[in-house]
Amino acid sequence: MPFRFIVLLVSGIAWLGSAALGQSSEATKRLLERNKMFEPQVIKVAENVYTAIGYQVSANTMIVGDDGVIIVDPGQLPILASKVRKAFEAITDKPVKAIIYTHSHGDHVNGSLAFYEEGKGIQVLSLIHISEPTRPY
């Protein structure tokens, strides 16, 4: 008899707890609403300057020039950066001429392989020593 009581008691507590967890707190509701700001999109920042947000942890920027584009901080992972590249290619079909790293954190440089093409003369520019586009781990 005591075992059955304990099982019923634990089941009841679990049921009440699951009902409470199913309700979103005000903080959770606000956080979910704020997440909508980071749905994948490309924003026109200025004439010929576009920034992709929501695709990766960091923002990725494309500057459109006369004969090509410059990519600033290609992002975290090549698979995610390739989605950014497709979004940028919907804006222009000009080739990538240069990649700029603002700093060496992985979320800013590891996606470069989605934009870098060997033998195309793409310049890789940074204030830090990165001799070539980063390789995946």
Short mmCIF file of N, CA, C and O in Angstrom, two decimals, residues 62-71 92-98:
data_model
loop_
_atom_site.label_atom_id
_atom_site.label_comp_id
_atom_site.label_asym_id
_atom_site.label_seq_id
_atom_site.Cartn_x
_atom_site.Cartn_y
_atom_site.Cartn_z
N MET A 62 28.11 42.64 -47.16
CA MET A 62 28.56 42.67 -48.55
C MET A 62 28.57 44.12 -49.01
O MET A 62 27.58 44.84 -48.86
N ILE A 63 29.70 44.52 -49.57
CA ILE A 63 29.84 45.84 -50.18
C ILE A 63 29.93 45.63 -51.68
O ILE A 63 30.81 44.90 -52.16
N VAL A 64 29.02 46.23 -52.43
CA VAL A 64 28.97 46.05 -53.88
C VAL A 64 29.76 47.16 -54.55
O VAL A 64 29.49 48.34 -54.36
N GLY A 65 30.77 46.77 -55.34
CA GLY A 65 31.58 47.72 -56.09
C GLY A 65 31.23 47.68 -57.56
O GLY A 65 30.28 47.01 -57.97
N ASP A 66 32.02 48.36 -58.36
CA ASP A 66 31.77 48.43 -59.80
C ASP A 66 31.91 47.07 -60.49
O ASP A 66 31.12 46.73 -61.37
N ASP A 67 32.93 46.31 -60.10
CA ASP A 67 33.19 45.06 -60.80
C ASP A 67 33.16 43.82 -59.90
O ASP A 67 33.53 42.73 -60.32
N GLY A 68 32.73 43.98 -58.66
CA GLY A 68 32.66 42.84 -57.76
C GLY A 68 32.23 43.26 -56.38
O GLY A 68 31.86 44.42 -56.15
N VAL A 69 32.26 42.29 -55.45
CA VAL A 69 31.83 42.54 -54.08
C VAL A 69 32.95 42.25 -53.10
O VAL A 69 33.85 41.44 -53.37
N ILE A 70 32.85 42.90 -51.96
CA ILE A 70 33.72 42.64 -50.82
C ILE A 70 32.85 42.05 -49.73
O ILE A 70 31.79 42.60 -49.42
N ILE A 71 33.30 40.95 -49.15
CA ILE A 71 32.58 40.32 -48.06
C ILE A 71 33.32 40.65 -46.77
O ILE A 71 34.53 40.43 -46.66
N THR A 92 23.03 40.68 -56.23
CA THR A 92 23.96 40.93 -57.34
C THR A 92 24.67 39.64 -57.73
O THR A 92 24.90 38.79 -56.87
N ASP A 93 25.00 39.55 -58.99
CA ASP A 93 25.75 38.37 -59.46
C ASP A 93 27.23 38.69 -59.65
O ASP A 93 27.98 37.91 -60.23
N LYS A 94 27.67 39.84 -59.14
CA LYS A 94 29.08 40.22 -59.26
C LYS A 94 29.94 39.28 -58.42
O LYS A 94 29.52 38.82 -57.35
N PRO A 95 31.15 38.99 -58.89
CA PRO A 95 32.02 38.04 -58.18
C PRO A 95 32.62 38.63 -56.91
O PRO A 95 32.76 39.85 -56.77
N VAL A 96 33.01 37.74 -56.02
CA VAL A 96 33.72 38.16 -54.81
C VAL A 96 35.13 38.55 -55.20
O VAL A 96 35.85 37.78 -55.84
N LYS A 97 35.52 39.77 -54.83
CA LYS A 97 36.87 40.27 -55.12
C LYS A 97 37.76 40.26 -53.89
O LYS A 97 38.98 40.15 -53.99
N ALA A 98 37.13 40.39 -52.70
CA ALA A 98 37.92 40.43 -51.47
C ALA A 98 37.08 39.98 -50.29
O ALA A 98 35.85 40.09 -50.30
#
